[in-house]
Backbone as a chain_set.jsonl record, in Angstrom:
{"seq": "MVNSIIEGIEQYFLNCDVLKDGCLRVDFLGNKPVEYAIEVLPCDPVLKRYVGGDTVRQYLFAFGSREYYSQERLQNIENSVFYENFSDWVEEQSQAGNLPELPEGMEAQELKVLSSGYLFDGSMSNARYQIQLQLKYYKEAVNG", "coords": {"N": [[-1.261, -17.023, 11.087], [-0.517, -16.231, 7.372], [-2.539, -16.446, 4.058], [-1.914, -15.816, 1.501], [-0.325, -13.063, -0.425], [-0.725, -10.766, -0.359], [-3.376, -10.877, 1.38], [-1.912, -11.275, 3.458], [-0.669, -7.951, 3.545], [-2.939, -7.066, 3.751], [-4.302, -6.432, 6.885], [-1.41, -5.997, 8.129], [-1.852, -2.87, 7.022], [-4.573, -2.71, 8.206], [-3.702, -2.202, 10.65], [-3.031, -0.008, 11.28], [-3.055, 3.299, 12.578], [-3.136, 6.172, 10.901], [-5.023, 5.941, 8.961], [-7.866, 6.699, 8.841], [-11.867, 6.181, 10.37], [-12.209, 4.541, 8.109], [-13.496, 2.137, 4.977], [-11.035, -1.121, 4.288], [-10.701, -1.777, 1.478], [-9.623, -4.725, -0.35], [-8.19, -4.868, -4.199], [-11.271, -3.325, -4.575], [-12.513, -0.099, -4.837], [-14.192, 2.35, -3.332], [-17.687, 4.741, -3.653], [-18.327, 6.733, -2.013], [-16.711, 8.73, 0.057], [-14.886, 8.096, 3.25], [-13.317, 5.721, 2.561], [-10.797, 3.026, 1.883], [-8.421, 1.417, -0.318], [-6.323, -1.638, -1.447], [-4.495, -2.046, -4.2], [-3.195, -4.324, -6.197], [-1.137, -4.575, -8.7], [0.893, -4.822, -11.403], [4.345, -6.296, -12.457], [7.831, -7.283, -12.489], [8.02, -9.233, -10.878], [10.472, -11.404, -10.16], [13.471, -9.958, -8.704], [15.959, -10.545, -7.689], [17.393, -13.862, -8.518], [18.994, -16.632, -6.803], [21.441, -19.55, -6.779], [20.626, -22.027, -6.077], [18.432, -21.477, -6.911], [16.167, -19.51, -4.311], [14.493, -16.609, -4.012], [14.293, -13.153, -3.988], [11.941, -11.045, -4.586], [9.768, -8.78, -5.867], [6.823, -7.214, -4.547], [4.672, -5.068, -6.15], [1.962, -2.589, -5.882], [-0.897, -0.042, -5.154], [-1.751, 1.609, -2.57], [-4.763, 3.367, -2.33], [-6.929, 5.528, -2.017], [-10.641, 7.33, -1.715], [-11.52, 10.306, -0.942], [-13.194, 12.981, 0.806], [-13.22, 15.834, -1.431], [-13.536, 19.075, -2.93], [-13.274, 22.965, -4.58], [-12.546, 24.232, -2.476], [-9.147, 25.159, -0.77], [-8.631, 24.193, 2.166], [-9.581, 21.757, 2.037], [-8.584, 20.103, 0.636], [-5.156, 20.26, 0.722], [-5.802, 19.086, 3.125], [-5.614, 16.549, 2.364], [-4.303, 15.571, 1.123], [-2.375, 15.917, 3.422], [-2.74, 13.881, 4.583], [-1.401, 11.909, 3.404], [1.272, 12.103, 3.441], [1.921, 12.048, 5.99], [0.754, 8.963, 6.25], [3.065, 8.09, 4.143], [5.245, 9.036, 5.867], [3.971, 7.096, 7.549], [4.829, 4.432, 6.69], [7.345, 4.167, 5.948], [8.925, 4.765, 8.177], [7.355, 2.199, 9.686], [8.993, 0.157, 8.297], [11.6, 0.465, 8.692], [12.242, 0.382, 11.392], [11.738, -2.229, 10.834], [9.292, -3.93, 11.348], [7.652, -5.37, 9.909], [4.488, -6.596, 6.76], [3.362, -9.39, 7.808], [3.991, -12.521, 5.753], [3.266, -15.425, 4.003], [5.304, -18.553, 4.728], [7.801, -19.469, 3.967], [8.681, -17.445, 2.938], [10.082, -13.792, 3.434], [9.026, -11.238, 4.612], [11.591, -8.345, 3.508], [11.413, -5.375, 2.564], [9.758, -2.327, 2.768], [8.575, -0.152, 0.908], [8.161, 3.063, -0.326], [7.148, 3.674, -3.775], [5.94, 6.649, -4.921], [4.903, 9.749, -4.267], [1.638, 10.685, -2.364], [-0.98, 11.178, -4.684], [-3.197, 12.925, -6.783], [-5.625, 10.7, -8.079], [-8.051, 11.065, -9.338], [-10.459, 13.011, -10.005], [-13.544, 14.655, -9.373], [-16.776, 16.973, -8.604], [-17.238, 16.092, -5.799], [-15.678, 14.283, -4.371], [-12.905, 12.633, -4.511], [-9.859, 10.318, -5.829], [-7.439, 9.566, -4.332], [-4.45, 8.712, -4.988], [-0.943, 6.024, -3.621], [1.914, 4.904, -4.546], [3.949, 1.793, -3.991], [6.071, -0.327, -2.766], [7.182, -4.098, -1.586], [9.458, -5.003, -0.612], [10.908, -8.774, -1.059], [12.086, -12.666, 0.689], [11.98, -15.181, -0.884], [12.256, -18.638, -1.069], [13.164, -21.56, -2.335], [11.357, -23.799, -4.248], [11.082, -27.082, -3.049], [10.642, -30.004, -5.155]], "CA": [[-0.19, -17.809, 9.551], [-1.779, -15.606, 6.317], [-1.86, -17.503, 3.489], [-1.425, -14.801, 0.982], [1.021, -12.298, 0.213], [-1.561, -9.826, -0.294], [-3.441, -11.085, 3.278], [-0.363, -9.709, 5.115], [-0.252, -6.172, 3.738], [-3.662, -5.79, 4.163], [-3.755, -6.775, 7.81], [-0.501, -4.241, 7.976], [-2.817, -1.906, 6.763], [-5.412, -2.603, 9.023], [-3.448, -1.915, 12.168], [-2.083, 1.696, 10.654], [-2.911, 4.206, 13.406], [-2.91, 7.38, 10.391], [-6.424, 5.85, 8.226], [-9.283, 7.819, 8.86], [-12.74, 5.396, 9.836], [-12.4, 4.631, 7.03], [-13.7, 0.652, 4.968], [-10.134, -1.082, 3.992], [-10.779, -3.187, 0.806], [-9.221, -4.975, -1.959], [-9.545, -4.835, -5.625], [-12.047, -2.39, -4.789], [-12.448, 1.648, -4.092], [-16.685, 1.893, -3.516], [-17.822, 6.107, -4.638], [-18.278, 7.504, -1.012], [-16.072, 8.686, 1.066], [-13.483, 7.7, 3.27], [-12.535, 3.838, 1.823], [-8.652, 3.049, 0.899], [-8.353, 0.161, -1.378], [-4.927, -2.003, -1.815], [-4.465, -2.733, -6.119], [-2.201, -4.54, -7.323], [0.243, -3.622, -9.629], [1.852, -5.627, -12.841], [5.536, -5.923, -12.344], [8.785, -8.523, -13.152], [8.041, -10.338, -9.893], [11.844, -11.533, -9.468], [14.805, -8.899, -8.649], [17.546, -11.69, -8.202], [17.79, -15.538, -8.48], [20.119, -17.006, -6.475], [22.117, -20.738, -7.67], [19.246, -22.362, -5.608], [16.746, -21.298, -6.491], [16.278, -19.028, -3.862], [15.333, -15.338, -5.287], [13.824, -11.762, -3.682], [10.87, -10.531, -4.959], [8.585, -7.218, -5.293], [5.337, -7.084, -5.557], [4.13, -3.47, -6.354], [0.838, -2.194, -5.028], [-1.43, 0.895, -4.909], [-2.615, 2.173, -1.913], [-5.561, 3.899, -2.671], [-8.502, 5.99, -1.149], [-11.568, 7.968, -1.698], [-12.045, 11.344, 0.224], [-13.602, 14.28, -0.035], [-12.619, 17.199, -2.477], [-13.953, 20.213, -3.168], [-12.429, 23.862, -4.944], [-11.641, 24.682, -0.993], [-8.285, 24.625, -0.819], [-8.448, 23.306, 2.619], [-10.167, 20.436, 2.409], [-7.616, 19.592, -0.386], [-4.276, 20.198, 1.704], [-5.923, 18.455, 4.273], [-5.856, 14.396, 1.998], [-2.389, 15.821, 0.586], [-0.906, 16.351, 4.077], [-2.809, 12.528, 4.615], [-0.662, 11.412, 2.289], [2.682, 12.441, 3.327], [1.918, 11.276, 6.857], [0.662, 7.695, 5.816], [4.39, 7.714, 3.794], [6.325, 8.244, 6.668], [3.994, 6.048, 8.088], [5.329, 3.847, 5.95], [8.619, 4.246, 6.267], [8.626, 3.99, 9.862], [7.526, 1.089, 9.924], [9.579, -0.608, 7.104], [12.712, 1.036, 8.887], [11.858, -0.396, 11.834], [11.637, -4.012, 10.25], [7.739, -3.603, 11.387], [7.073, -5.434, 7.854], [3.715, -7.572, 6.502], [3.474, -11.359, 7.761], [3.832, -13.583, 4.425], [3.327, -17.372, 3.84], [5.288, -19.347, 4.552], [8.345, -19.754, 2.658], [8.656, -15.882, 2.552], [9.922, -13.461, 4.239], [8.832, -9.54, 3.671], [12.558, -7.361, 3.598], [10.991, -3.568, 2.999], [8.074, -2.101, 2.862], [9.294, 1.398, 0.16], [7.175, 4.606, -1.146], [7.478, 4.954, -4.872], [5.42, 7.91, -5.769], [3.695, 10.144, -3.151], [-0.014, 10.465, -2.692], [-1.317, 11.988, -5.931], [-4.492, 12.566, -7.171], [-5.638, 9.869, -9.495], [-8.985, 10.818, -10.741], [-11.788, 14.061, -8.85], [-15.259, 14.715, -9.247], [-17.01, 17.747, -7.478], [-17.837, 15.781, -4.147], [-14.433, 13.735, -4.001], [-11.699, 12.345, -5.723], [-9.509, 9.024, -5.392], [-5.88, 9.674, -4.014], [-3.299, 6.911, -3.964], [0.697, 5.991, -3.347], [2.364, 4.008, -5.011], [4.523, 0.904, -3.043], [7.111, -1.469, -3.522], [7.171, -4.383, -1.331], [10.542, -6.31, -1.306], [10.687, -10.175, -0.194], [12.603, -13.341, 0.071], [11.097, -16.334, -1.156], [12.164, -19.927, -0.942], [13.027, -22.368, -3.953], [9.997, -24.585, -3.867], [11.815, -28.438, -4.112], [9.126, -30.754, -5.002]], "C": [[-1.283, -16.715, 8.206], [-0.991, -17.057, 5.327], [-1.362, -16.732, 2.165], [-0.987, -13.656, 0.976], [-0.663, -10.715, 0.748], [-2.696, -9.761, 1.179], [-2.834, -10.602, 3.976], [-0.505, -8.589, 4.563], [-2.112, -5.962, 3.713], [-4.258, -5.293, 5.544], [-3.031, -6.818, 8.391], [-1.625, -3.352, 8.129], [-3.958, -1.861, 7.677], [-5.041, -1.087, 10.522], [-2.436, 0.002, 11.646], [-3.123, 3.091, 10.937], [-3.152, 6.425, 12.503], [-4.279, 7.042, 9.296], [-7.57, 6.35, 9.368], [-10.369, 6.213, 9.019], [-12.895, 5.306, 8.648], [-12.56, 2.033, 6.702], [-12.071, 0.624, 3.842], [-10.9, -2.429, 3.291], [-9.591, -3.714, 0.095], [-9.002, -5.188, -3.437], [-10.219, -3.529, -6.054], [-12.599, -1.069, -3.915], [-14.044, 1.875, -4.376], [-16.29, 3.901, -3.873], [-18.066, 6.889, -3.718], [-17.292, 7.716, -0.236], [-16.164, 8.912, 2.759], [-13.704, 6.256, 3.243], [-11.168, 3.825, 1.564], [-9.718, 1.495, 0.705], [-6.985, 0.051, -1.855], [-5.681, -3.28, -3.351], [-3.527, -3.203, -6.168], [-1.804, -4.592, -8.815], [1.432, -4.678, -10.751], [3.216, -5.543, -12.487], [6.003, -6.84, -12.389], [8.89, -9.075, -11.649], [10.109, -10.594, -9.371], [12.686, -10.465, -9.853], [15.767, -9.887, -9.07], [17.522, -13.011, -7.608], [18.74, -15.757, -8.413], [20.274, -18.893, -7.54], [21.135, -21.85, -7.224], [17.632, -22.4, -5.238], [15.538, -20.616, -5.793], [15.641, -17.543, -4.664], [14.586, -14.481, -4.055], [13.394, -11.199, -4.606], [10.534, -9.19, -4.844], [6.961, -7.774, -5.762], [4.977, -5.662, -5.084], [2.742, -3.261, -5.935], [0.372, -1.126, -4.698], [-2.335, 1.01, -4.248], [-3.183, 4.04, -1.907], [-7.04, 4.201, -1.679], [-9.618, 7.259, -1.775], [-11.823, 9.013, -0.725], [-12.849, 12.17, -0.591], [-12.856, 15.611, -0.381], [-13.733, 18.308, -2.982], [-12.943, 21.287, -4.047], [-11.765, 24.211, -3.481], [-10.101, 24.173, -0.606], [-7.905, 23.95, 0.613], [-8.269, 21.566, 3.128], [-8.746, 19.217, 1.375], [-5.72, 19.442, -0.325], [-4.525, 19.194, 2.591], [-5.75, 16.484, 3.357], [-4.056, 14.57, 1.252], [-1.535, 15.778, 1.956], [-1.64, 14.44, 4.996], [-1.769, 12.236, 4.155], [1.406, 11.422, 2.924], [2.639, 11.396, 4.594], [1.836, 9.894, 6.635], [2.078, 7.343, 5.257], [4.904, 7.752, 4.755], [6.234, 7.572, 7.956], [4.385, 5.079, 8.477], [6.643, 3.451, 5.923], [9.144, 4.017, 7.077], [8.703, 2.781, 10.472], [8.446, -0.119, 9.227], [11.238, -0.511, 8.104], [12.989, 0.016, 10.535], [11.948, -1.359, 12.554], [9.913, -4.045, 10.72], [7.488, -4.049, 9.377], [5.438, -7.074, 7.785], [4.074, -9.05, 6.863], [2.881, -11.858, 6.123], [4.214, -14.721, 5.0], [4.568, -18.056, 4.252], [6.26, -20.274, 3.836], [9.534, -18.547, 2.211], [8.856, -14.636, 3.856], [10.708, -11.405, 3.914], [10.738, -9.16, 4.298], [13.078, -5.87, 4.025], [10.396, -2.866, 2.544], [8.807, -0.418, 1.847], [7.884, 1.777, -0.233], [8.491, 4.591, -2.324], [6.974, 6.071, -5.323], [4.788, 8.557, -3.99], [2.952, 10.378, -3.43], [-0.417, 11.839, -3.578], [-2.985, 11.936, -5.801], [-4.619, 12.341, -8.293], [-7.444, 10.626, -10.326], [-10.025, 11.878, -9.114], [-12.942, 14.728, -9.108], [-15.072, 15.921, -8.344], [-17.308, 17.616, -5.862], [-17.202, 15.2, -3.881], [-13.989, 13.237, -4.854], [-10.597, 11.179, -4.442], [-8.135, 10.119, -5.553], [-4.968, 8.452, -4.235], [-1.356, 7.347, -4.417], [0.912, 4.667, -3.884], [4.452, 2.953, -3.821], [5.099, -0.576, -3.495], [6.918, -2.869, -1.904], [8.639, -5.332, -2.41], [10.486, -7.823, -0.091], [11.472, -10.989, -0.405], [12.193, -14.335, 0.227], [11.865, -17.471, -1.423], [11.96, -20.59, -1.857], [11.625, -23.696, -3.24], [10.89, -26.29, -3.915], [10.364, -29.554, -3.793], [8.849, -31.316, -6.193]], "O": [[-2.506, -16.579, 8.246], [-0.079, -17.88, 5.411], [-0.266, -17.119, 1.759], [-1.049, -12.98, 2.002], [-1.172, -10.158, 1.721], [-2.788, -8.758, 1.888], [-2.975, -9.771, 4.874], [-0.446, -7.802, 5.508], [-2.575, -4.822, 3.661], [-4.672, -4.139, 5.651], [-3.198, -7.487, 9.411], [-2.228, -3.134, 9.18], [-4.321, -0.709, 7.919], [-5.511, -0.052, 10.994], [-1.426, 0.667, 11.876], [-3.744, 3.741, 10.096], [-3.26, 7.481, 13.126], [-4.618, 8.069, 8.707], [-7.771, 6.169, 10.569], [-10.126, 5.246, 8.297], [-13.734, 5.993, 8.063], [-12.175, 1.094, 7.399], [-11.752, 1.494, 3.033], [-11.397, -3.444, 3.779], [-8.586, -3.009, 0.014], [-9.912, -5.862, -3.92], [-10.081, -2.851, -7.073], [-12.976, -1.025, -2.744], [-14.778, 1.63, -5.334], [-15.193, 4.359, -4.193], [-18.135, 8.045, -4.136], [-16.877, 6.686, 0.296], [-17.002, 9.541, 3.404], [-14.401, 5.753, 4.124], [-10.561, 4.735, 1.0], [-10.734, 0.921, 1.1], [-6.379, 0.951, -2.437], [-6.432, -4.235, -3.551], [-2.608, -2.385, -6.2], [-2.481, -4.645, -9.841], [2.599, -5.023, -10.562], [3.421, -4.402, -12.073], [5.214, -7.784, -12.375], [10.031, -9.359, -11.286], [10.739, -10.031, -8.475], [12.742, -10.029, -11.003], [16.26, -10.112, -10.176], [17.615, -13.236, -6.401], [19.594, -15.49, -9.259], [19.603, -19.303, -8.487], [20.829, -22.647, -8.11], [16.691, -22.73, -4.516], [14.366, -20.766, -6.141], [16.119, -17.249, -5.76], [14.268, -15.173, -3.087], [14.12, -10.78, -5.508], [10.906, -8.483, -3.908], [6.347, -8.336, -6.668], [4.991, -5.232, -3.931], [2.39, -4.34, -5.457], [1.021, -0.703, -3.742], [-3.495, 0.778, -4.59], [-2.673, 5.141, -1.704], [-7.799, 3.507, -1.003], [-9.039, 8.172, -2.363], [-12.34, 8.676, 0.34], [-13.142, 12.237, -1.784], [-12.072, 16.242, 0.329], [-14.822, 17.933, -3.418], [-11.845, 20.813, -4.34], [-10.56, 24.441, -3.388], [-9.863, 23.03, -0.216], [-6.964, 23.159, 0.555], [-7.619, 20.777, 3.815], [-8.306, 18.076, 1.515], [-5.077, 18.729, -1.095], [-3.622, 18.415, 2.895], [-5.815, 15.435, 3.998], [-3.096, 13.828, 1.042], [-0.311, 15.648, 1.91], [-0.976, 13.935, 5.901], [-0.914, 12.465, 5.011], [2.379, 10.721, 2.646], [3.091, 10.253, 4.516], [2.93, 9.356, 6.808], [2.527, 6.308, 5.751], [5.315, 6.643, 5.096], [7.03, 7.353, 8.869], [4.489, 4.614, 9.612], [6.924, 2.254, 5.868], [9.951, 3.088, 7.053], [9.486, 2.31, 11.297], [8.499, -1.241, 9.73], [11.938, -1.523, 8.118], [13.827, -0.878, 10.648], [12.095, -1.628, 13.747], [9.349, -4.387, 9.68], [7.299, -3.47, 8.307], [5.393, -8.103, 8.459], [4.923, -9.733, 6.289], [1.809, -11.647, 5.556], [4.977, -15.043, 5.911], [5.061, -17.828, 3.147], [5.995, -21.347, 3.294], [10.594, -18.572, 1.585], [8.151, -14.508, 4.857], [11.686, -10.778, 3.509], [11.122, -9.648, 5.361], [13.916, -5.331, 4.747], [10.696, -2.788, 1.352], [9.591, 0.289, 2.481], [6.863, 1.11, -0.4], [9.668, 4.952, -2.311], [7.604, 6.592, -6.244], [4.417, 7.955, -2.982], [2.808, 10.5, -4.646], [-0.26, 13.032, -3.32], [-3.737, 11.265, -5.094], [-4.233, 12.956, -9.287], [-7.783, 10.618, -11.509], [-10.182, 11.62, -7.921], [-12.786, 15.874, -8.686], [-14.101, 16.175, -7.631], [-17.517, 18.477, -5.007], [-17.492, 14.925, -2.717], [-14.473, 13.26, -5.985], [-10.497, 11.114, -3.217], [-7.864, 11.001, -6.368], [-4.935, 7.407, -3.584], [-0.778, 8.242, -5.034], [0.271, 3.63, -3.713], [5.479, 3.406, -3.317], [4.72, -1.493, -4.223], [6.365, -2.276, -0.978], [8.865, -5.816, -3.519], [10.187, -7.906, 1.1], [12.044, -10.819, -1.482], [11.924, -14.697, 1.373], [12.398, -17.197, -2.498], [10.87, -20.548, -2.428], [11.282, -24.142, -2.145], [11.322, -26.582, -5.03], [9.573, -29.786, -2.879], [7.795, -31.932, -6.355]]}, "num_chains": 1, "name": "protein.A"}
């Protein structure tokens, strides 16, 4: 059982076979390729509120990476292909019902890709790419 949503998301992506041999972090991306980071994005979490207090919520986050980058088009195409494959993996997993484990009282409903992978910041030797995602989940009301 996980203790937080971000922990469940991290464990989920540790099982992604599309990732290259690179370190996966939360809210931190180093400056050397290849590294990955999950970063929480601001949003209104409640999408729908039921009379009894249960809610359908969203958790927005960016999945970023530090990749090799240059004027060489093949390297940059490879980076874009990684994000196409990553996006396909997320969609296939979500459609199959393979979703992140969440804390008690919460149940993941859908993991959705909100943007294509894009170059966020580039230098002459490496670049940060990222993709934005949404986890929709059901949360039971806390009675207490």
